[in-house]
Amino acid sequence: MACRPSLNPEGRKQADKTGKYLKHFAFDLVLSSDMNRAAETAKIICKYQKNIKPEKINFCRQLAEHDEIVYGYTHKKKITPDGEWAKAHRTVKFFKDV
């Protein structure tokens, strides 16, 4: 089974700092990847929200690990129509649907 990394102490500190900053903004909806680090970050940030509590976060498989295509960082991976491009299209469709 693959290791699913959690936030390290520095990551938790950064998420906590972000949550404190964002507490002045009211969220109606929070979407997060269901990957451990992203989910943990979202939960920490939402601890500071009045309207969105951690148990109300929408964890979405579609948001998991698509940064390589969405942000243009391919890291020398071969991009195939049924691989990274397919992920990118599903991600874009997901955001349009939301």
PDB file of N, CA, C and O in Angstrom, residues 28-54:
ATOM      1  N   ASP A  28     -18.938  30.172   1.946  1.00  0.00           N
ATOM      2  CA  ASP A  28     -20.208  29.472   1.770  1.00  0.00           C
ATOM      3  C   ASP A  28     -19.985  27.993   1.482  1.00  0.00           C
ATOM      4  O   ASP A  28     -20.855  27.169   1.713  1.00  0.00           O
ATOM      5  N   LEU A  29     -18.820  27.681   0.944  1.00  0.00           N
ATOM      6  CA  LEU A  29     -18.520  26.325   0.509  1.00  0.00           C
ATOM      7  C   LEU A  29     -17.013  26.121   0.574  1.00  0.00           C
ATOM      8  O   LEU A  29     -16.251  27.022   0.250  1.00  0.00           O
ATOM      9  N   VAL A  30     -16.604  24.944   0.993  1.00  0.00           N
ATOM     10  CA  VAL A  30     -15.186  24.589   0.970  1.00  0.00           C
ATOM     11  C   VAL A  30     -15.043  23.261   0.251  1.00  0.00           C
ATOM     12  O   VAL A  30     -15.693  22.276   0.607  1.00  0.00           O
ATOM     13  N   LEU A  31     -14.223  23.263  -0.778  1.00  0.00           N
ATOM     14  CA  LEU A  31     -13.908  22.054  -1.532  1.00  0.00           C
ATOM     15  C   LEU A  31     -12.457  21.715  -1.278  1.00  0.00           C
ATOM     16  O   LEU A  31     -11.611  22.598  -1.229  1.00  0.00           O
ATOM     17  N   SER A  32     -12.174  20.446  -1.122  1.00  0.00           N
ATOM     18  CA  SER A  32     -10.802  20.011  -0.912  1.00  0.00           C
ATOM     19  C   SER A  32     -10.590  18.673  -1.598  1.00  0.00           C
ATOM     20  O   SER A  32     -11.498  17.853  -1.669  1.00  0.00           O
ATOM     21  N   SER A  33      -9.385  18.473  -2.054  1.00  0.00           N
ATOM     22  CA  SER A  33      -8.988  17.144  -2.485  1.00  0.00           C
ATOM     23  C   SER A  33      -9.155  16.209  -1.296  1.00  0.00           C
ATOM     24  O   SER A  33      -9.089  16.630  -0.137  1.00  0.00           O
ATOM     25  N   ASP A  34      -9.342  14.937  -1.566  1.00  0.00           N
ATOM     26  CA  ASP A  34      -9.425  13.969  -0.472  1.00  0.00           C
ATOM     27  C   ASP A  34      -8.051  13.408  -0.095  1.00  0.00           C
ATOM     28  O   ASP A  34      -7.945  12.539   0.759  1.00  0.00           O
ATOM     29  N   MET A  35      -7.003  13.944  -0.708  1.00  0.00           N
ATOM     30  CA  MET A  35      -5.647  13.531  -0.358  1.00  0.00           C
ATOM     31  C   MET A  35      -5.339  14.021   1.060  1.00  0.00           C
ATOM     32  O   MET A  35      -5.788  15.097   1.467  1.00  0.00           O
ATOM     33  N   ASN A  36      -4.586  13.247   1.814  1.00  0.00           N
ATOM     34  CA  ASN A  36      -4.368  13.526   3.240  1.00  0.00           C
ATOM     35  C   ASN A  36      -3.932  14.951   3.547  1.00  0.00           C
ATOM     36  O   ASN A  36      -4.513  15.613   4.407  1.00  0.00           O
ATOM     37  N   ARG A  37      -2.886  15.423   2.883  1.00  0.00           N
ATOM     38  CA  ARG A  37      -2.375  16.761   3.217  1.00  0.00           C
ATOM     39  C   ARG A  37      -3.383  17.855   2.894  1.00  0.00           C
ATOM     40  O   ARG A  37      -3.568  18.783   3.678  1.00  0.00           O
ATOM     41  N   ALA A  38      -4.046  17.745   1.762  1.00  0.00           N
ATOM     42  CA  ALA A  38      -5.045  18.748   1.391  1.00  0.00           C
ATOM     43  C   ALA A  38      -6.229  18.718   2.360  1.00  0.00           C
ATOM     44  O   ALA A  38      -6.718  19.760   2.803  1.00  0.00           O
ATOM     45  N   ALA A  39      -6.687  17.517   2.694  1.00  0.00           N
ATOM     46  CA  ALA A  39      -7.822  17.375   3.610  1.00  0.00           C
ATOM     47  C   ALA A  39      -7.477  17.914   4.996  1.00  0.00           C
ATOM     48  O   ALA A  39      -8.275  18.629   5.617  1.00  0.00           O
ATOM     49  N   GLU A  40      -6.285  17.593   5.458  1.00  0.00           N
ATOM     50  CA  GLU A  40      -5.849  18.076   6.765  1.00  0.00           C
ATOM     51  C   GLU A  40      -5.752  19.606   6.771  1.00  0.00           C
ATOM     52  O   GLU A  40      -6.164  20.265   7.732  1.00  0.00           O
ATOM     53  N   THR A  41      -5.222  20.172   5.704  1.00  0.00           N
ATOM     54  CA  THR A  41      -5.117  21.626   5.584  1.00  0.00           C
ATOM     55  C   THR A  41      -6.503  22.269   5.626  1.00  0.00           C
ATOM     56  O   THR A  41      -6.725  23.237   6.361  1.00  0.00           O
ATOM     57  N   ALA A  42      -7.437  21.729   4.863  1.00  0.00           N
ATOM     58  CA  ALA A  42      -8.794  22.279   4.831  1.00  0.00           C
ATOM     59  C   ALA A  42      -9.446  22.215   6.211  1.00  0.00           C
ATOM     60  O   ALA A  42     -10.111  23.167   6.637  1.00  0.00           O
ATOM     61  N   LYS A  43      -9.273  21.117   6.921  1.00  0.00           N
ATOM     62  CA  LYS A  43      -9.862  20.975   8.255  1.00  0.00           C
ATOM     63  C   LYS A  43      -9.296  22.006   9.231  1.00  0.00           C
ATOM     64  O   LYS A  43     -10.038  22.604  10.012  1.00  0.00           O
ATOM     65  N   ILE A  44      -7.997  22.222   9.166  1.00  0.00           N
ATOM     66  CA  ILE A  44      -7.378  23.209  10.061  1.00  0.00           C
ATOM     67  C   ILE A  44      -7.892  24.602   9.742  1.00  0.00           C
ATOM     68  O   ILE A  44      -8.259  25.362  10.640  1.00  0.00           O
ATOM     69  N   ILE A  45      -7.942  24.941   8.468  1.00  0.00           N
ATOM     70  CA  ILE A  45      -8.417  26.271   8.066  1.00  0.00           C
ATOM     71  C   ILE A  45      -9.872  26.475   8.493  1.00  0.00           C
ATOM     72  O   ILE A  45     -10.239  27.542   8.996  1.00  0.00           O
ATOM     73  N   CYS A  46     -10.694  25.459   8.340  1.00  0.00           N
ATOM     74  CA  CYS A  46     -12.117  25.591   8.654  1.00  0.00           C
ATOM     75  C   CYS A  46     -12.403  25.671  10.151  1.00  0.00           C
ATOM     76  O   CYS A  46     -13.497  26.073  10.540  1.00  0.00           O
ATOM     77  N   LYS A  47     -11.445  25.320  10.984  1.00  0.00           N
ATOM     78  CA  LYS A  47     -11.641  25.478  12.429  1.00  0.00           C
ATOM     79  C   LYS A  47     -11.911  26.932  12.782  1.00  0.00           C
ATOM     80  O   LYS A  47     -12.542  27.225  13.788  1.00  0.00           O
ATOM     81  N   TYR A  48     -11.454  27.845  11.935  1.00  0.00           N
ATOM     82  CA  TYR A  48     -11.597  29.274  12.193  1.00  0.00           C
ATOM     83  C   TYR A  48     -12.835  29.882  11.534  1.00  0.00           C
ATOM     84  O   TYR A  48     -13.095  31.060  11.704  1.00  0.00           O
ATOM     85  N   GLN A  49     -13.569  29.101  10.786  1.00  0.00           N
ATOM     86  CA  GLN A  49     -14.748  29.591  10.085  1.00  0.00           C
ATOM     87  C   GLN A  49     -15.998  29.461  10.941  1.00  0.00           C
ATOM     88  O   GLN A  49     -16.153  28.496  11.682  1.00  0.00           O
ATOM     89  N   LYS A  50     -16.902  30.432  10.835  1.00  0.00           N
ATOM     90  CA  LYS A  50     -18.167  30.368  11.573  1.00  0.00           C
ATOM     91  C   LYS A  50     -19.209  29.562  10.812  1.00  0.00           C
ATOM     92  O   LYS A  50     -20.000  28.847  11.402  1.00  0.00           O
ATOM     93  N   ASN A  51     -19.224  29.701   9.474  1.00  0.00           N
ATOM     94  CA  ASN A  51     -20.262  29.057   8.658  1.00  0.00           C
ATOM     95  C   ASN A  51     -19.906  27.651   8.191  1.00  0.00           C
ATOM     96  O   ASN A  51     -20.786  26.856   7.916  1.00  0.00           O
ATOM     97  N   ILE A  52     -18.643  27.369   8.044  1.00  0.00           N
ATOM     98  CA  ILE A  52     -18.205  26.075   7.521  1.00  0.00           C
ATOM     99  C   ILE A  52     -17.345  25.386   8.572  1.00  0.00           C
ATOM    100  O   ILE A  52     -16.237  25.816   8.855  1.00  0.00           O
ATOM    101  N   LYS A  53     -17.867  24.345   9.135  1.00  0.00           N
ATOM    102  CA  LYS A  53     -17.113  23.562  10.104  1.00  0.00           C
ATOM    103  C   LYS A  53     -16.417  22.412   9.368  1.00  0.00           C
ATOM    104  O   LYS A  53     -16.858  22.003   8.295  1.00  0.00           O
ATOM    105  N   PRO A  54     -15.351  21.878   9.944  1.00  0.00           N
ATOM    106  CA  PRO A  54     -14.596  20.815   9.256  1.00  0.00           C
ATOM    107  C   PRO A  54     -15.450  19.650   8.767  1.00  0.00           C
ATOM    108  O   PRO A  54     -15.177  19.089   7.708  1.00  0.00           O
TER     109      PRO A  54
END
